[in-house]
């Protein structure tokens, strides 16, 4: 009978944490791109686009990520679309991430005052030029802290992919618990690894926030 | 890929050169992980045996009791070798091969707990893995005021038993034995049997070629003693004659 | 032909009619002051002339071209008519110089070097050539407003609309901005400005427009409007101004 | 075979779904009430509690905010018993909800408190109120009002996060879906149904929170 | 014995000594105006007397009791001395009446009915009995400041400290607040007020304190201080006041 040393436990958890990191990166990058596309629809002039994004956000923010994972994994499979676990996990996480990012970013774009739109319009700029040269550069600065802050939610969200069989950090935790019968140690270690991944992100988001707020006070 | 096209899944498998098999990783001795997190156990060895006899590579897909049938239904795997028991409900949705492993469902509890028959479960909390045969059977025979806690996977059931969240578990005898072997704080001992429900390989309906092939391999393995060797290795016992 | 011809312009917000038929012709080189109580529609009028609000009725012609509300025509209009706001609205992420360069480069596709030369000239004209690299939040309110003027001038508009451009400034800083505007007027720029600086209006403007409840209530040269107001509304307005 | 929807199992399993709904509602009620209360207490401690307690609260908040709910749940349910702390899955789920929401809401409420103009504290002090009395009567309600929308969103997020309590056999909506799925093998329909239920719950919860807001803060005072 | 005795009070913020040894005795019923340039330490002095800032040196006695910085003693002090701020600091979530009732009920445990009766009396005294149920954001600045006065009076303090209580008000509203203060003074309330309203100080106050650079630079009856300022600093300060 093989026995797990604490080092075995930690090593296996760390190996599994690679998946957590990879999934987080995929969902954040994919969700970021999708979120950006949706953002343009959301603040664009076309009503249909705005309504579509509103509905999208309502749906994906209004249902548990867990259910989205289930549906992406088994739901699509029933229609004969073969979705491997990594794809379902990636897909659900990307859609979910995008739904939150688009709302965060919309708030940032709207925080740019109306005067900036009007001033740039009265200088003869068109919509795209206003966005490109005046609005987005300002919105991006405001957007960085909450975006970094949200990345913590994404890292934690990847834990749910364990439910569709993805052996990332959480799943590795349960599997190892079962091979070792040391739940306290294993879940303690799992929590610590998550903390080590997330805390720097939260902290830097706080620091950025403070920095930008100070910068704002100069106005 | 239209589902009709898989009228002959065997062809697909041969063409692909890989067979995808759902196996447990939370259900010793049928499936668990080693210190390097690779799956190992009775089911895994059977899966490898079948793949080698078919002359294809094997792709092991770790599943839980709750999701192994959806995996099959959504064509994410070709076979389920995951200590799957047969019952009428399941036979409506999937097909079964011949039996490949013995399995006795029982109710287990530490020696201090007085349970000898289903009626004694009154007021007791019983842990079981949702969707497993013992879940379905226990639901039928347990008295109404026995509390059944259904966990997502065997990890949950076993953890719940070991952490004392449930006093009693319903599971396979070999599972209980495997738990015992690791010298846990709570030692499960057999209180009564629920059902003799040997394990079958699950596959999608209307796959006669694949079914025939799998059955042929099982029969050959029984005859040449290779299946018995697996039983010796993981269950420390010979295969029963009537399997 | 007048440079800006406003004819029977009406504008409503929801149920409220804010402009009730405005008629006003501004000649080339003329300096017009618009005065009136809060809510009388002064800002709305300027915003309509700049195409920031769509008019519901009537017409606005600038240099002979009709104001038509699509992006192409609006752009053409805004190249002719610049606007300066009470809140400066400088782009906070760009230095003063870049603020002045941006629209030239983006809208007119002026090459960077040329745009920079123009920006330096315009900043010099408002007395801020040494602040080319300063960011808006490093400038006083008066300096920011002067950068805004330079930014509008860099587009070489035929006319400038100014909406209470000194109201957000501390009293000491008002004069430096008014001095710049005075010079513009002397140089022959066409100006339409909403202002509460009566003394300034009296000194610098060719005509004064008194707006009341969405109408041009009185109009005339400053000595007439201030010296012998004809309507009781204007008398009352001027009286209140003196007391405050 | 294209997939055919089959909801014929619905009448048979209706009680399971109802029970799941009730459990989810209980979780969110207990979580929201106790969680926000805990959040207020923690925010209060960080604003004016004893100095030694502040880092303790800060550590709790950071730990919870930076680890997944699922792991917190496993830790409480499977881990704590080895320290002799045993509780039922519902208690564990409720505790996890409270602990989780407590940490999040304390951060949100703290922001509301920090946005309180200094003059409010000073006015309270100069009227001879103690720091605690000022906090309780002067600062708290406007602070809550300020952050009520953010707090409401967080409560909805935590409610949706509660879906994972089915992992420890707490019989909530997700458990019901999984249970039915394991009996009927109608995976798609059951997940579809529970997703719809969560969506409805989220909408209803948001509405309810708006109602609570207008009860707690009957006037929309400026800022 | 004087009601408020300030002896050699020193206060520093970090490296900066803001109060450099203040001596001032205020008799019961006396009305003191504190004037001086921005940054001279006027607010800091009042805040020290109310225990909002801790002093670094010297002593402050109120009605014979030493100011000691713990919650119990501070509470006792603040029951004797009320304070009113430039920014009103009304509680925005409570109606005017409740604003006045709150501290009585919380601090003195006055029963609600009694507190309400007192609140109505005090609001009446400042001429706002009809605004009992209005919320702060429904009141003008002047009305808000009068509610703040009523709120302080309801605690029945021996003295009131007023820190530029009219500076945040529009000019029209200043007088209504000053009228209330004048009445309080006539009724014999002890008042220490920082103010920029020189005419008011001259008319109403018994003594005027001119602060300069953290010191009491000149002190005396108003006719003396305003009529024949002795130091060049006060002369300059009063000169600047006249021009503004
Ligand atoms: N976007 C808008 N939507 C609705 N009403 C508006 C809008 N803009 C202006 N109004 C209303 O139109 C009227 C005229 O506003 P306008 O800003 O033109 O007045 P004004 O003369 O510039 O006043 P002020 O001196 O205060 O700037 C006001 O009653 C105002 O409330
Ligand atoms: N909390 C503080 N921390 C640091 N410095 C302070 C603080 N409060 C006041 N000061 C400084 O103390 C000095 C005196 O401030 P104070 O507010 O008492 O002046 P004042 O006479 O009331 O001026 P004003 O007429 O502008 O209100 C100023 O230089 C101010 O910057
Ligand atoms: Mg205006
Ligand atoms: Mg002051």
Short mmCIF file of N, CA and C in Angstrom, two decimals, chain C residues 120-204:
data_model
loop_
_atom_site.label_atom_id
_atom_site.label_comp_id
_atom_site.label_asym_id
_atom_site.label_seq_id
_atom_site.Cartn_x
_atom_site.Cartn_y
_atom_site.Cartn_z
N UNK C 120 2.23 75.01 -30.76
CA UNK C 120 3.11 75.96 -30.07
C UNK C 120 2.68 77.40 -30.35
N UNK C 121 2.30 77.68 -31.61
CA UNK C 121 1.85 79.02 -31.94
C UNK C 121 0.61 79.39 -31.13
N UNK C 122 -0.34 78.44 -31.06
CA UNK C 122 -1.60 78.77 -30.38
C UNK C 122 -1.40 78.91 -28.88
N UNK C 123 -0.58 78.04 -28.31
CA UNK C 123 -0.31 78.16 -26.87
C UNK C 123 0.40 79.48 -26.60
N UNK C 124 1.24 79.87 -27.52
CA UNK C 124 1.93 81.15 -27.37
C UNK C 124 0.91 82.28 -27.39
N UNK C 125 -0.05 82.17 -28.28
CA UNK C 125 -1.06 83.21 -28.42
C UNK C 125 -1.86 83.41 -27.14
N UNK C 126 -2.09 82.31 -26.40
CA UNK C 126 -2.81 82.45 -25.13
C UNK C 126 -1.84 82.59 -23.97
N UNK C 127 -0.55 82.79 -24.29
CA UNK C 127 0.42 83.08 -23.24
C UNK C 127 0.87 81.86 -22.46
N UNK C 128 0.84 80.69 -23.09
CA UNK C 128 1.17 79.47 -22.35
C UNK C 128 2.21 78.63 -23.07
N UNK C 129 3.07 79.25 -23.87
CA UNK C 129 4.02 78.45 -24.64
C UNK C 129 4.91 77.62 -23.71
N UNK C 130 5.12 78.09 -22.49
CA UNK C 130 6.00 77.35 -21.57
C UNK C 130 5.30 76.16 -20.93
N UNK C 131 4.01 76.01 -21.17
CA UNK C 131 3.28 74.90 -20.54
C UNK C 131 3.00 73.76 -21.51
N UNK C 132 3.73 73.70 -22.61
CA UNK C 132 3.45 72.70 -23.64
C UNK C 132 3.38 71.29 -23.06
N UNK C 133 4.28 70.97 -22.15
CA UNK C 133 4.35 69.59 -21.66
C UNK C 133 3.61 69.37 -20.35
N UNK C 134 2.96 70.40 -19.82
CA UNK C 134 2.25 70.23 -18.56
C UNK C 134 0.94 69.49 -18.79
N UNK C 135 0.54 68.72 -17.80
CA UNK C 135 -0.75 68.03 -17.90
C UNK C 135 -1.84 68.89 -17.29
N UNK C 136 -3.08 68.69 -17.73
CA UNK C 136 -4.16 69.55 -17.25
C UNK C 136 -4.19 69.68 -15.73
N UNK C 137 -3.97 68.55 -15.00
CA UNK C 137 -4.11 68.68 -13.55
C UNK C 137 -2.93 69.42 -12.92
N UNK C 138 -1.96 69.82 -13.74
CA UNK C 138 -0.87 70.64 -13.20
C UNK C 138 -1.08 72.12 -13.50
N UNK C 139 -2.22 72.42 -14.13
CA UNK C 139 -2.49 73.80 -14.52
C UNK C 139 -3.59 74.40 -13.66
N UNK C 140 -3.55 75.72 -13.47
CA UNK C 140 -4.65 76.37 -12.78
C UNK C 140 -5.86 76.40 -13.70
N UNK C 141 -7.02 76.71 -13.11
CA UNK C 141 -8.24 76.75 -13.92
C UNK C 141 -8.11 77.72 -15.08
N UNK C 142 -7.54 78.89 -14.81
CA UNK C 142 -7.41 79.89 -15.87
C UNK C 142 -6.52 79.39 -16.99
N UNK C 143 -5.43 78.72 -16.60
CA UNK C 143 -4.54 78.17 -17.62
C UNK C 143 -5.23 77.07 -18.41
N UNK C 144 -5.99 76.24 -17.72
CA UNK C 144 -6.70 75.18 -18.43
C UNK C 144 -7.65 75.77 -19.46
N UNK C 145 -8.36 76.82 -19.07
CA UNK C 145 -9.31 77.39 -20.00
C UNK C 145 -8.58 78.00 -21.19
N UNK C 146 -7.40 78.55 -20.94
CA UNK C 146 -6.66 79.12 -22.07
C UNK C 146 -6.17 78.02 -23.00
N UNK C 147 -5.78 76.87 -22.43
CA UNK C 147 -5.41 75.74 -23.30
C UNK C 147 -6.62 75.33 -24.14
N UNK C 148 -7.81 75.32 -23.52
CA UNK C 148 -9.01 74.94 -24.26
C UNK C 148 -9.23 75.90 -25.43
N UNK C 149 -8.96 77.18 -25.18
CA UNK C 149 -9.12 78.15 -26.27
C UNK C 149 -8.11 77.88 -27.37
N UNK C 150 -6.86 77.62 -26.96
CA UNK C 150 -5.82 77.31 -27.95
C UNK C 150 -6.21 76.08 -28.76
N UNK C 151 -6.78 75.09 -28.07
CA UNK C 151 -7.17 73.86 -28.75
C UNK C 151 -8.23 74.14 -29.81
N UNK C 152 -9.19 74.99 -29.46
CA UNK C 152 -10.23 75.31 -30.44
C UNK C 152 -9.64 76.13 -31.59
N UNK C 153 -8.76 77.07 -31.26
CA UNK C 153 -8.18 77.93 -32.30
C UNK C 153 -7.34 77.14 -33.29
N UNK C 154 -6.69 76.08 -32.79
CA UNK C 154 -5.80 75.31 -33.65
C UNK C 154 -6.55 74.69 -34.82
N UNK C 155 -7.84 74.54 -34.69
CA UNK C 155 -8.63 74.00 -35.80
C UNK C 155 -8.99 75.10 -36.80
N UNK C 156 -8.54 76.31 -36.55
CA UNK C 156 -8.79 77.47 -37.42
C UNK C 156 -10.26 77.64 -37.80
N UNK C 157 -11.11 77.75 -36.78
CA UNK C 157 -12.54 77.89 -37.04
C UNK C 157 -12.86 79.31 -37.50
N UNK C 158 -14.03 79.45 -38.16
CA UNK C 158 -14.47 80.79 -38.56
C UNK C 158 -15.12 81.51 -37.39
N UNK C 159 -15.66 80.75 -36.44
CA UNK C 159 -16.31 81.37 -35.28
C UNK C 159 -16.08 80.51 -34.05
N UNK C 160 -16.15 81.17 -32.89
CA UNK C 160 -16.01 80.44 -31.63
C UNK C 160 -17.25 80.66 -30.78
N UNK C 161 -17.76 79.57 -30.19
CA UNK C 161 -18.87 79.68 -29.26
C UNK C 161 -18.30 79.48 -27.86
N UNK C 162 -18.60 80.39 -26.95
CA UNK C 162 -18.06 80.29 -25.60
C UNK C 162 -19.21 80.27 -24.60
N UNK C 163 -19.33 79.19 -23.83
CA UNK C 163 -20.44 79.07 -22.89
C UNK C 163 -19.95 79.29 -21.46
N UNK C 164 -20.13 80.49 -20.96
CA UNK C 164 -19.73 80.83 -19.59
C UNK C 164 -18.33 80.34 -19.27
N UNK C 165 -17.39 80.73 -20.11
CA UNK C 165 -16.07 80.14 -19.98
C UNK C 165 -15.32 80.63 -18.76
N UNK C 166 -15.85 81.59 -18.04
CA UNK C 166 -15.14 82.02 -16.82
C UNK C 166 -15.89 81.66 -15.54
N UNK C 167 -17.05 80.99 -15.67
CA UNK C 167 -17.87 80.78 -14.46
C UNK C 167 -17.27 79.79 -13.49
N UNK C 168 -16.42 78.87 -13.99
CA UNK C 168 -15.86 77.87 -13.07
C UNK C 168 -14.53 78.34 -12.50
N UNK C 169 -14.19 79.60 -12.75
CA UNK C 169 -12.87 80.07 -12.34
C UNK C 169 -12.94 80.90 -11.06
N UNK C 170 -11.85 80.82 -10.29
CA UNK C 170 -11.74 81.71 -9.14
C UNK C 170 -11.62 83.14 -9.66
N UNK C 171 -12.16 84.11 -8.90
CA UNK C 171 -12.20 85.49 -9.38
C UNK C 171 -10.87 86.00 -9.91
N UNK C 172 -9.74 85.65 -9.23
CA UNK C 172 -8.46 86.19 -9.69
C UNK C 172 -8.12 85.72 -11.10
N UNK C 173 -8.66 84.51 -11.48
CA UNK C 173 -8.24 83.92 -12.74
C UNK C 173 -9.11 84.34 -13.91
N UNK C 174 -10.25 84.98 -13.59
CA UNK C 174 -11.18 85.36 -14.65
C UNK C 174 -10.51 86.29 -15.65
N UNK C 175 -9.78 87.24 -15.12
CA UNK C 175 -9.23 88.27 -16.00
C UNK C 175 -8.27 87.74 -17.05
N UNK C 176 -7.44 86.75 -16.64
CA UNK C 176 -6.46 86.27 -17.62
C UNK C 176 -7.15 85.64 -18.81
N UNK C 177 -8.31 84.97 -18.58
CA UNK C 177 -9.04 84.37 -19.70
C UNK C 177 -9.73 85.45 -20.52
N UNK C 178 -10.34 86.42 -19.83
CA UNK C 178 -11.03 87.47 -20.56
C UNK C 178 -10.05 88.28 -21.43
N UNK C 179 -8.83 88.44 -20.93
CA UNK C 179 -7.84 89.17 -21.71
C UNK C 179 -7.59 88.47 -23.04
N UNK C 180 -7.50 87.14 -22.99
CA UNK C 180 -7.28 86.37 -24.21
C UNK C 180 -8.45 86.55 -25.17
N UNK C 181 -9.67 86.50 -24.64
CA UNK C 181 -10.85 86.63 -25.49
C UNK C 181 -10.88 88.03 -26.13
N UNK C 182 -10.52 89.02 -25.35
CA UNK C 182 -10.50 90.40 -25.83
C UNK C 182 -9.57 90.51 -27.04
N UNK C 183 -8.43 89.89 -26.93
CA UNK C 183 -7.48 89.91 -28.03
C UNK C 183 -8.05 89.24 -29.28
N UNK C 184 -8.71 88.09 -29.06
CA UNK C 184 -9.32 87.40 -30.18
C UNK C 184 -10.30 88.33 -30.88
N UNK C 185 -11.12 89.00 -30.06
CA UNK C 185 -12.11 89.90 -30.63
C UNK C 185 -11.42 90.99 -31.44
N UNK C 186 -10.35 91.53 -30.87
CA UNK C 186 -9.62 92.58 -31.57
C UNK C 186 -9.04 92.08 -32.89
N UNK C 187 -8.64 90.79 -32.92
CA UNK C 187 -8.07 90.21 -34.13
C UNK C 187 -9.14 89.87 -35.18
N UNK C 188 -10.42 90.13 -34.85
CA UNK C 188 -11.46 89.94 -35.85
C UNK C 188 -12.14 88.59 -35.82
N UNK C 189 -11.94 87.77 -34.77
CA UNK C 189 -12.63 86.49 -34.68
C UNK C 189 -14.12 86.72 -34.42
N UNK C 190 -14.95 85.91 -35.06
CA UNK C 190 -16.38 85.96 -34.78
C UNK C 190 -16.65 85.20 -33.48
N UNK C 191 -17.36 85.83 -32.55
CA UNK C 191 -17.56 85.21 -31.24
C UNK C 191 -19.03 85.27 -30.83
N UNK C 192 -19.53 84.15 -30.33
CA UNK C 192 -20.84 84.17 -29.66
C UNK C 192 -20.58 83.69 -28.25
N UNK C 193 -20.77 84.55 -27.27
CA UNK C 193 -20.45 84.08 -25.93
C UNK C 193 -21.54 84.35 -24.91
N UNK C 194 -21.87 83.26 -24.20
CA UNK C 194 -22.74 83.39 -23.04
C UNK C 194 -21.86 83.85 -21.89
N UNK C 195 -22.25 84.92 -21.21
CA UNK C 195 -21.40 85.41 -20.13
C UNK C 195 -22.21 86.11 -19.06
N UNK C 196 -21.65 86.09 -17.86
CA UNK C 196 -22.24 86.85 -16.76
C UNK C 196 -21.39 88.07 -16.43
N UNK C 197 -20.32 88.26 -17.21
CA UNK C 197 -19.43 89.37 -16.94
C UNK C 197 -19.95 90.60 -17.68
N UNK C 198 -20.84 91.34 -17.03
CA UNK C 198 -21.51 92.44 -17.72
C UNK C 198 -20.54 93.52 -18.16
N UNK C 199 -19.55 93.79 -17.32
CA UNK C 199 -18.62 94.84 -17.69
C UNK C 199 -17.87 94.48 -18.95
N UNK C 200 -17.48 93.21 -18.99
CA UNK C 200 -16.77 92.71 -20.15
C UNK C 200 -17.65 92.80 -21.41
N UNK C 201 -18.91 92.38 -21.25
CA UNK C 201 -19.84 92.42 -22.39
C UNK C 201 -19.96 93.85 -22.90
N UNK C 202 -20.08 94.75 -21.98
CA UNK C 202 -20.24 96.16 -22.34
C UNK C 202 -19.03 96.67 -23.12
N UNK C 203 -17.84 96.28 -22.66
CA UNK C 203 -16.62 96.81 -23.27
C UNK C 203 -16.31 96.22 -24.62
N UNK C 204 -16.50 94.92 -24.74
CA UNK C 204 -15.93 94.20 -25.88
C UNK C 204 -16.94 93.89 -26.98
#
